[in-house]
Every structure is written in structure tokens, then in C-alpha cells.
Tab-separated table of C-alpha atoms in Angstrom:
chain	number	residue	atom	x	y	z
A	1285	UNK	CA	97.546	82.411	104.780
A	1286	UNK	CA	100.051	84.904	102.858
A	1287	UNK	CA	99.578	88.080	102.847
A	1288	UNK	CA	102.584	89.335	101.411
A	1289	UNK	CA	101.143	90.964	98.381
A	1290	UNK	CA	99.574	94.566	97.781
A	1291	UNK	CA	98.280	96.889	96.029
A	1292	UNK	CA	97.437	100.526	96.476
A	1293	UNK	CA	93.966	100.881	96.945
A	1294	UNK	CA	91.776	103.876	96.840
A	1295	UNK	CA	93.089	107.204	96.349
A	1296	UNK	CA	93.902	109.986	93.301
A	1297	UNK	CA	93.569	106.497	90.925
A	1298	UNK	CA	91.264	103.708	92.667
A	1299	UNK	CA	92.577	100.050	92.412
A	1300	UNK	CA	91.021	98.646	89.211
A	1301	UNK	CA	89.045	94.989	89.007
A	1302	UNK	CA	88.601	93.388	85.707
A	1303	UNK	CA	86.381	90.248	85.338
A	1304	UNK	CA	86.958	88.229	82.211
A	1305	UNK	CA	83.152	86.733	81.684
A	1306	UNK	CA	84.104	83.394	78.545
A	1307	UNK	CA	81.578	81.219	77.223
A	1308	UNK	CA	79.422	79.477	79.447
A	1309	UNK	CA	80.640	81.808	82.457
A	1310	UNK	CA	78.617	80.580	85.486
A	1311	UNK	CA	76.383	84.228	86.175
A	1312	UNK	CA	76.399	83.693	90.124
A	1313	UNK	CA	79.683	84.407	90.158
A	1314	UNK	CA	80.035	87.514	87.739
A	1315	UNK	CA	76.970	88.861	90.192
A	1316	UNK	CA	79.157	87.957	93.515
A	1317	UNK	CA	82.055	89.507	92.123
A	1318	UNK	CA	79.797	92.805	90.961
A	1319	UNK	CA	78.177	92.796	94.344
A	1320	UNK	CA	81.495	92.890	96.105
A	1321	UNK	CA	83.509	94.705	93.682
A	1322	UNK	CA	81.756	96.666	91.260
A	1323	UNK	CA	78.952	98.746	93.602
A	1324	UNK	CA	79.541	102.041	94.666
A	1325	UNK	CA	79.441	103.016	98.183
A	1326	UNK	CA	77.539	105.626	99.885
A	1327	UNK	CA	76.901	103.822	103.000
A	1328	UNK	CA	81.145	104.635	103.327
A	1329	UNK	CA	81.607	107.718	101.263
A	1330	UNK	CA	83.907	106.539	98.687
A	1331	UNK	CA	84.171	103.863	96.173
A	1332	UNK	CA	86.528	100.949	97.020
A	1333	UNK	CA	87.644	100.004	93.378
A	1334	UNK	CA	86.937	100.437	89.355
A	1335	UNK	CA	85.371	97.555	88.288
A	1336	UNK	CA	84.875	96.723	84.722
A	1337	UNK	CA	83.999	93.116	82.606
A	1338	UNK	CA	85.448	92.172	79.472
A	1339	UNK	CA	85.197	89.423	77.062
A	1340	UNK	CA	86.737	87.672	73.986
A	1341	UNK	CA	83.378	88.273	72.051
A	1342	UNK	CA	81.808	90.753	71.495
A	1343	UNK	CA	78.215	88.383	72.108
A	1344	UNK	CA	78.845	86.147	74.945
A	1345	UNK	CA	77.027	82.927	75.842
A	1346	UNK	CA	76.719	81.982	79.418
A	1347	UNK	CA	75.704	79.149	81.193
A	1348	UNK	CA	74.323	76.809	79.146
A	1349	UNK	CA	73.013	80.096	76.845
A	1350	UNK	CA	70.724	81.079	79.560
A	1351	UNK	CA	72.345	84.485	79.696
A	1352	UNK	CA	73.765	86.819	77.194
A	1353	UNK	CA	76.654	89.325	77.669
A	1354	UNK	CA	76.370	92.082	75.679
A	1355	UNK	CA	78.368	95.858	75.366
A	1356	UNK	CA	81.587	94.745	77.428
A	1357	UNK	CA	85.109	95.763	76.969
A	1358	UNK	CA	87.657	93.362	75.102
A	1359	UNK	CA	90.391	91.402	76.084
A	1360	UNK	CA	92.567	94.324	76.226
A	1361	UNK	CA	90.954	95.785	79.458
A	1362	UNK	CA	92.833	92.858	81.191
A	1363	UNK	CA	95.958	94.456	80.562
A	1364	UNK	CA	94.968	97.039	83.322
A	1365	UNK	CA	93.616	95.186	85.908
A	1366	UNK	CA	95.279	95.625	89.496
A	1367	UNK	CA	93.080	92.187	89.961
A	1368	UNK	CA	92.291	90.402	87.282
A	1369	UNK	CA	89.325	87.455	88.057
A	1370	UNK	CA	89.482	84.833	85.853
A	1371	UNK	CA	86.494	82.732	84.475
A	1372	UNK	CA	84.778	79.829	85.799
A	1373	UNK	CA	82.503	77.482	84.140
A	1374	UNK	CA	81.039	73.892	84.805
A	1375	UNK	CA	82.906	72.220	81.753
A	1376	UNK	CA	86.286	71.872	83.269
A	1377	UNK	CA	87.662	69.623	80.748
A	1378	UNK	CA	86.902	72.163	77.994
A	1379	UNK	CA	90.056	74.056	77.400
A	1380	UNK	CA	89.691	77.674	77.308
A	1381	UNK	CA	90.506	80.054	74.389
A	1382	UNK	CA	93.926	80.511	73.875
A	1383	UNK	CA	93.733	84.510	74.311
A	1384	UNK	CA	91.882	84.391	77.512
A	1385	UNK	CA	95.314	82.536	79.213
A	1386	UNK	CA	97.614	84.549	77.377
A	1387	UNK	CA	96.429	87.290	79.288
A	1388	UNK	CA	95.975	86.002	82.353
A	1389	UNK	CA	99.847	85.140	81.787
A	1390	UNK	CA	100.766	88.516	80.719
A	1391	UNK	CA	98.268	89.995	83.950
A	1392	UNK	CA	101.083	87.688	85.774
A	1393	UNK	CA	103.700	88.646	84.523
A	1394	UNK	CA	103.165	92.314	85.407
A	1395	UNK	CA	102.505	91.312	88.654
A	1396	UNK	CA	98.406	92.005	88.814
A	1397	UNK	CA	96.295	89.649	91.624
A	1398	UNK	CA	94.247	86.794	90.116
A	1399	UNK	CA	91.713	86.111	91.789
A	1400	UNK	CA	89.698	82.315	90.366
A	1401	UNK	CA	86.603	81.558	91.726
A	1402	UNK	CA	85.474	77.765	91.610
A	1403	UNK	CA	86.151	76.190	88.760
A	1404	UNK	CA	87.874	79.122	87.668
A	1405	UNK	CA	91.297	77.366	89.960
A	1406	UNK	CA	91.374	75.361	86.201
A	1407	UNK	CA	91.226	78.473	84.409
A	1408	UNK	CA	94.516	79.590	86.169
A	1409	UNK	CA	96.345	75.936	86.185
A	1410	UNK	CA	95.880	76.140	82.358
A	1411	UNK	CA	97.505	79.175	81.937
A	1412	UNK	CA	100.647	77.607	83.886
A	1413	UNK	CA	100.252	80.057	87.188
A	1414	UNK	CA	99.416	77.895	89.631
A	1415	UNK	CA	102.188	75.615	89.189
A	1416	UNK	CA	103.748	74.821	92.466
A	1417	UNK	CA	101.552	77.228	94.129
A	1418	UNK	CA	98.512	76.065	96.414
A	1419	UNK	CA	95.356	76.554	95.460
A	1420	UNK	CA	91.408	75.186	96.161
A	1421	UNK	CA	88.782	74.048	93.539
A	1422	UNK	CA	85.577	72.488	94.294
A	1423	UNK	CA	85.195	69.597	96.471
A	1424	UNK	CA	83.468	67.405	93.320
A	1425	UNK	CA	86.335	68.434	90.955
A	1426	UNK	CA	89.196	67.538	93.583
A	1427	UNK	CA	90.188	64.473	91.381
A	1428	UNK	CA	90.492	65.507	87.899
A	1429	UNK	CA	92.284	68.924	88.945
A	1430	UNK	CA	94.791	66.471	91.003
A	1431	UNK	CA	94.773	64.554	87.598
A	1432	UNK	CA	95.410	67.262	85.242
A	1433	UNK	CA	97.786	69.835	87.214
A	1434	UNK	CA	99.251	67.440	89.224
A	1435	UNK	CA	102.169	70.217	90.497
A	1436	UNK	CA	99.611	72.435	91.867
A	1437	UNK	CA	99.188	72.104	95.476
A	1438	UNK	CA	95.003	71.930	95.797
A	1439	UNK	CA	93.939	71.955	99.406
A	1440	UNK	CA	90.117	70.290	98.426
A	1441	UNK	CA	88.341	71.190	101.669
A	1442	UNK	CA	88.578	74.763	102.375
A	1443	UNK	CA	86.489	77.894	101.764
A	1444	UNK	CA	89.578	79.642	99.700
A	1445	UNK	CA	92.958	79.761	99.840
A	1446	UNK	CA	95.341	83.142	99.961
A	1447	UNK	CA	98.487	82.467	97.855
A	1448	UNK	CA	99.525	86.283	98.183
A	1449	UNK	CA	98.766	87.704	94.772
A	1450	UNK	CA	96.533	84.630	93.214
A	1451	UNK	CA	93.777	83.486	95.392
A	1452	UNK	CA	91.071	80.896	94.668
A	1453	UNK	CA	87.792	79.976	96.317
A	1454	UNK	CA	85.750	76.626	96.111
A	1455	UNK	CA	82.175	76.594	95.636
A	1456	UNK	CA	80.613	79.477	94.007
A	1457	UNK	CA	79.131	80.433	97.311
A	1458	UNK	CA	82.714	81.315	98.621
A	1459	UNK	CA	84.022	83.668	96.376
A	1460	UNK	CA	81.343	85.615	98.501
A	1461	UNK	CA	83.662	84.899	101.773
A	1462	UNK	CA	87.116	85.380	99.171
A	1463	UNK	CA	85.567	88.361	97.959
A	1464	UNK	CA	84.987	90.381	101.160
A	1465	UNK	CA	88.431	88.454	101.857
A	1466	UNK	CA	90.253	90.800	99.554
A	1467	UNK	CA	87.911	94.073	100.847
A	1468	UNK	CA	89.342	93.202	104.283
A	1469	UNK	CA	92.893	92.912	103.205
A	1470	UNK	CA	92.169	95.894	100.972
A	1471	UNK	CA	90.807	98.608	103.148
A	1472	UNK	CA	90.096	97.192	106.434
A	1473	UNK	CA	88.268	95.178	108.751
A	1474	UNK	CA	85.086	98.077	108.924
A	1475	UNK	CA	84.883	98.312	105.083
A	1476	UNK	CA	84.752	94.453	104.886
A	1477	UNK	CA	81.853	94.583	107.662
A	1478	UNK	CA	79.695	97.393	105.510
A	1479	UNK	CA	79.997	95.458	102.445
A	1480	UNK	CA	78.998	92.365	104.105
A	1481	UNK	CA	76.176	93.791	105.809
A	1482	UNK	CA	74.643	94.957	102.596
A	1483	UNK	CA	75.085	91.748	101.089
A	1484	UNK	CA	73.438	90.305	104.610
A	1485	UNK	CA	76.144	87.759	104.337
A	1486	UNK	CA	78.590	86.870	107.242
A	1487	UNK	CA	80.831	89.091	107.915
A	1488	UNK	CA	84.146	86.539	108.183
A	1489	UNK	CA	84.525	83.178	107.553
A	1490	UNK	CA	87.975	81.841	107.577
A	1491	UNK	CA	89.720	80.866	104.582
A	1492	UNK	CA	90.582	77.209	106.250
A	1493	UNK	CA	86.772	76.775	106.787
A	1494	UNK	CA	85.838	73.099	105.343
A	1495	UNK	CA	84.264	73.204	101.714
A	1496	UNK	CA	81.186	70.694	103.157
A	1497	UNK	CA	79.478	72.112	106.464
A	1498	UNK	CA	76.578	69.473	107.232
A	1499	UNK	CA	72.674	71.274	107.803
A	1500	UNK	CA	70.911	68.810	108.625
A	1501	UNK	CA	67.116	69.644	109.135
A	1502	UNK	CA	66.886	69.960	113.149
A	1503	UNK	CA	65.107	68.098	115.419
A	1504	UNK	CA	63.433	70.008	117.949
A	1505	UNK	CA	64.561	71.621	120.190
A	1506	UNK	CA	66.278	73.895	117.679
A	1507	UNK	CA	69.778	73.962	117.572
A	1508	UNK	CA	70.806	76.617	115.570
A	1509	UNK	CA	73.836	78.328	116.733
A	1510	UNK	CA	72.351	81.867	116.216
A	1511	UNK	CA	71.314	82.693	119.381
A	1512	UNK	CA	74.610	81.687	121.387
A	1513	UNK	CA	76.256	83.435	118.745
A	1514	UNK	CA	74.654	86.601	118.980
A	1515	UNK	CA	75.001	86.523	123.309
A	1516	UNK	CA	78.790	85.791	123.025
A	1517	UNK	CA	79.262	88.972	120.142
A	1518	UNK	CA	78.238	90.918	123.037
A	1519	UNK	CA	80.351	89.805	125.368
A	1520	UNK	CA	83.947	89.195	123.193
A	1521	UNK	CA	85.583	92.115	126.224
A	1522	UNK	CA	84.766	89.173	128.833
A	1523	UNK	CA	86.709	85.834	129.736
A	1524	UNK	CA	84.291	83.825	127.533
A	1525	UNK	CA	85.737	80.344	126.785
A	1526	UNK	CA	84.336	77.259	125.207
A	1527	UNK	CA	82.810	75.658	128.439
A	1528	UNK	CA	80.691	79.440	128.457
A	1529	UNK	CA	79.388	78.864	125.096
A	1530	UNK	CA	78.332	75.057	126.187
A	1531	UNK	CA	76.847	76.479	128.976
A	1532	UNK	CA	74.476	79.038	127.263
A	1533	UNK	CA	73.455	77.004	124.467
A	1534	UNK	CA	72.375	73.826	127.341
A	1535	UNK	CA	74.896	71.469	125.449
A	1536	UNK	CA	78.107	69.981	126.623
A	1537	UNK	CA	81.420	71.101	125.086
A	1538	UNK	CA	81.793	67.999	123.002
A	1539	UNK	CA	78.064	68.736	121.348
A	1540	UNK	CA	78.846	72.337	121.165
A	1541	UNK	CA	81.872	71.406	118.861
A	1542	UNK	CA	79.828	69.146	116.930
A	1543	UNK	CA	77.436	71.537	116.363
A	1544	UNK	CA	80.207	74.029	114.935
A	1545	UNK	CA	81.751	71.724	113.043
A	1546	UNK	CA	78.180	70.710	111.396
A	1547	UNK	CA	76.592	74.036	110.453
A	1548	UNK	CA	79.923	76.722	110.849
A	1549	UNK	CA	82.803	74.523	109.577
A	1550	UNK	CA	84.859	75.850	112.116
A	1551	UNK	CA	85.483	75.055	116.144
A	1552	UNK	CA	84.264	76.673	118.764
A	1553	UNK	CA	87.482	78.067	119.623
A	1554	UNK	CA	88.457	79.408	116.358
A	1555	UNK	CA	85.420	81.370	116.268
A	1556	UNK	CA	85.754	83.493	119.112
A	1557	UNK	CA	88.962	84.099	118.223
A	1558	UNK	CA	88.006	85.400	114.958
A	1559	UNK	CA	85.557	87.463	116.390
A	1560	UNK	CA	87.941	88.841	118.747
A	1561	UNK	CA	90.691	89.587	116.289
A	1562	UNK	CA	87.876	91.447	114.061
A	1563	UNK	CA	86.438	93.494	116.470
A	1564	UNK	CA	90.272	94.617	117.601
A	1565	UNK	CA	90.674	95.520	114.066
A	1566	UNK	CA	87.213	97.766	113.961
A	1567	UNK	CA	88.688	99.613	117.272
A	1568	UNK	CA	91.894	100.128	115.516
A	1569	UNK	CA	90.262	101.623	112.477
A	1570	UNK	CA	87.813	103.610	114.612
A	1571	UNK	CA	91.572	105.598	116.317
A	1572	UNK	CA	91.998	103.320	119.411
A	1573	UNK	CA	95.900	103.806	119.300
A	1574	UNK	CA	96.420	102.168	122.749
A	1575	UNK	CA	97.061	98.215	121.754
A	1576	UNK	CA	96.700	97.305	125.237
A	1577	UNK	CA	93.757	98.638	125.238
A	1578	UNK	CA	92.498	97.215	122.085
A	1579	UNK	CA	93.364	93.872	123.493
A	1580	UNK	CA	91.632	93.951	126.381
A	1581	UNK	CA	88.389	95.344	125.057
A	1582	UNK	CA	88.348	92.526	122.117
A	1583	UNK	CA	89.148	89.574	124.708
A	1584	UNK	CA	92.265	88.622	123.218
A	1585	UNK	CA	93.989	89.959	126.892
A	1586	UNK	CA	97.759	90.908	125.924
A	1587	UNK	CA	99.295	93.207	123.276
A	1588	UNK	CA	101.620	90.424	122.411
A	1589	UNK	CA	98.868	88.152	122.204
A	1590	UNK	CA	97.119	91.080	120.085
A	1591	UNK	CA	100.623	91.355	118.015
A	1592	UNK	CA	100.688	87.774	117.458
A	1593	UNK	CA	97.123	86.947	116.259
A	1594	UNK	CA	97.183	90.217	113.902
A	1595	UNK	CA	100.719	89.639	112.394
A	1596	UNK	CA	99.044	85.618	111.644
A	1597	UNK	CA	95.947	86.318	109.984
A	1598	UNK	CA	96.642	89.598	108.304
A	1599	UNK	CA	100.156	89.762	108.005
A	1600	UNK	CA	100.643	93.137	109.511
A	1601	UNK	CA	101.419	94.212	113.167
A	1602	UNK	CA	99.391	96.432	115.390
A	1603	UNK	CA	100.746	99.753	114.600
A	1604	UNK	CA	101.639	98.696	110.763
A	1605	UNK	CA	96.949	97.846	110.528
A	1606	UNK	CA	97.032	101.127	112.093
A	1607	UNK	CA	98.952	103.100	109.222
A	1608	UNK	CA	97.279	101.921	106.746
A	1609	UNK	CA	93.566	101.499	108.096
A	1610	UNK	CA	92.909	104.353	110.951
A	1611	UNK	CA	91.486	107.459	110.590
A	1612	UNK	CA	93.045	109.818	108.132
């Protein structure tokens, strides 16, 4: 995933969020993106970012008028958004009003982050800012989106998709995961994990997570994944591999990956190494300035390997995380 673009965060002027809420808004997301963005935080002793909503009414309607918006900034409080989050609702082939895209456009062109959660991907086509850029939507609107913005590249079965400074997520569940996303690439891997745990939501899942995770209801014996999960999170500093997760949960490797597949989305594989690269990011953060180190006591062995998984998924090297994430 890029991660070329960035903002300053934090600091004498904190980075500011602005959600556009339109006519028949969906409220879940408005409430993710409050919960994520728009809270303040004791639990860290700072605030992460102004966060503000504005609308092109002064009366909004949402969701099929079960929800009012009321006492909101205008349009114009887009013009200062650092992000600006576009709006989502379920009637996709509704356009939307003609001043909502021209400032997403002008947001563009000053080079702010969009950020478009679920249907909101259609919001952003329609302004013309996805055009050959990649992007996700919902699974169920895959079709018409391919139909309508046919130069957008839409990957259809992932979580979200980072495009560097416009990112999308699928179902309205995921701009949850996008959300603590751009926390993570914001301030760090241990801010990410305290907003997360006060949402009691999962702390990371992948962008490139599939859309559709199967949850079946189990048969007995239970085969929920928690409690193999929760013995290998204490032991990411050993040589756990795949066959050691098998072995715990009673399974065989091939019904251990069916298992993650069905209720993470993910492999087996890719999850410890997830876990890994997280927890070397919390040890960085915490002052651990000895990559070595840091490598061996998150399991991922080697410095280079260290270098190499950290320069992949967050687009910055050891000692570059460091700068801008450890202490002081």
C-alpha cells in the first residue's frame, strides 16, 4: 500500500478532520469516523486531531430521515481540512450536489487527504479524483461502480485500499479498520492500539483483508480462533511458525488456514507477521533504539528482515519510524 503522503500531525496546530455529513448520510459511519477521529484523549495525554462536521444545509436528513443533523458548520469548513471524509449513502446512483464535489475537488487540489468510506468511493469518482487511481467500494456495488467510473481501478474484495493521500474502505464496518489505519500512519503503532482498545475493536487488520470473511455458526467443538490467538501474542519473541499454530489449536495446517481464511480473512502466515511487525513498532515507540534488538524480541529475527517488512507496510525504515514516533 502507498504511503507516500503526509501530513503534520499534532503539535502547536493539530491536524484538522472535516466530515461532510449530505442527505441521507449513512449515521454508522459519521459515528465511526467521530469515534476514531473526533474524541479526545486522556487515556494518551493529548488530542490526536480537530475534528469538525459540516454540511450543505443547514437541516440535514439522514438515512432514510431517521436522523437529523442539526448546528454544523457549512461547506466552507472543507476548505480547511488536512483530511477531508467524504459522504456515503445507500443511493449510489443519486448524484450528489454539485457543491459537495466542487469541494472535494478544490480539498484536492490543495493537496488535503480524502478519505471515502463505503459508498462514499462514488462520492469521490464523481468528483473526477479517483480517476486512474485504485480504489475499493462495497462488494454488492462492485458492478455498477465498474459501470459508471470505468477508469478507476476498484479492487472489490479488500478491507480498504491506501492510495497515498485518498483512501477508501468497503463496508461500513471497515472504515473502523481504515480509520485506526490513518491513526497508525498518523502517530504510531501505540496510539493506533489505545484507540482501538477503547473502541474494543481489533487492533490491525490489513488493508488486503477480503471484503467477505465466512462465520459460519460452529459446530462443536468450538473453533474459534481466539484462544490460539491469544497463546501465540504471547509468544511472537519465539520461532512460532504455522505448523505451531496447527499444533495448539488440534487442527492440521491445511484446516488451520481454512479456518483463517473463514473467520480472519487473512492466512495464517500473514497474521503473525502482522503481529510481529506491530509489536516491533510498539518497542520502537516505547525507545528500543537497538533494531537488532527489536527484531529479535518481535520474531521477525534480522534487522534487514526488520528493515524490509517496516519499509513495506509503512513506508518508512527503522530509524526514519523512530524519528517520527519515539519518545520525545
Amino acid at each position: 500500500m502507498s504511503q507516500e503522503f503526509s501530513h503534520a500531525v499534532g503539535g502547536a496546530g493539530l491536524h484538522r478532520v472535516v466530515v461532510i455529513v449530505d442527505e441521507n448520510s449513512n449515521p454508522f459511519e459519521l459515528g465511526c469516523a467521530t469515534e476514531v477521529f473526533g474524541l479526545g484523549r486522556p487515556e494518551l495525554g493529548r488530542d490526536l486531531y480537530d475534528f469538525r462536521l459540516c454540511s450543505p444545509e443547514p437541516r440535514t436528513l439522514m438515512r432514510d430521515g431517521f436522523f437529523t443533523l442539526t448546528g454544523v458548520a457549512d461547506l466552507e469548513a472543507a476548505d480547511s481540512a488536512d483530511t477531508l471524509i467524504v459522504p456515503n449513502r445507500p443511493d449510489t446512483e443519486v448524484p450528489r450536489r454539485p457543491a459537495v464535489l466542487d469541494a472535494i475537488r478544490r480539498a484536492h487540489a490543495r493537496g488535503a487527504r480524502l478519505l471515502g468510506f463505503c459508498s462514499g468511493a462514488f462520492t469521490l469518482a464523481e468528483a473526477g479524483v479517483l480517476d486512474g487511481r485504485r480504489a475499493t467500494a462495497h462488494w454488492q456495488w462492485a458492478d455498477s461502480f465498474r459501470a459508471r467510473f470505468p477508469s478507476v481501478h476498484l479492487e472489490s474484495d479488500v478491507l480498504f485500499v491506501d492510495d497515498g493521500d485518498i483512501l477508501t474502505a468497503a463496508g461500513s464496518a471497515a472504515a473502523l479498520d481504515l480509520g485506526l489505519h490513518v491513526v497508525r500512519r498518523d502517530h504510531g503503532a501505540e496510539a493506533a492500539n489505545s484507540v482501538s482498545r477503547r473502541l474494543v475493536f481489533a487492533a490491525h487488520r490489513d488493508g488486503g483483508q477480503r471484503q467477505f470473511v465466512e462465520r459460519p455458526m460452529p459446530d462443536l467443538p468450538d473453533e474459534s480462533l481466539a484462544p490460539v490467538l491469544a497463546w501465540a501474542q504471547e509468544r511472537l519473541d519465539s520461532s512460532l511458525a504455522v505448523t505451531d499454530l496447527a499444533a495448539r489449536a488440534a487442527v492440521s495446517p491445511a484446516t488451520l488456514h481454512r479456518r483463517f481464511r473463514a473467520q480472519l480473512g487473512t492466512t495464517p502466515l500473514a497474521w503473525l507477521t502482522g503481529e510481529r511487525l506491530a509489536l516491533a513498532c510498539r518497542l520502537i515507540e516505547r525507545g528500543e533504539s537497538r533494531f537488532d534488538v527489536v527484531a529479535w524480541r518481535s520474531g521477525l529475527g534480522t534487522a534487514t528482515n526488520l528493515r524490509a517488512l517496516m519499509r513495506r507496510e509503512t513506508g518508512l525504515n527503522p530509524s526514519q519510524y523512530r524519528r517520527r514516533f519515539g519518545p520525545g
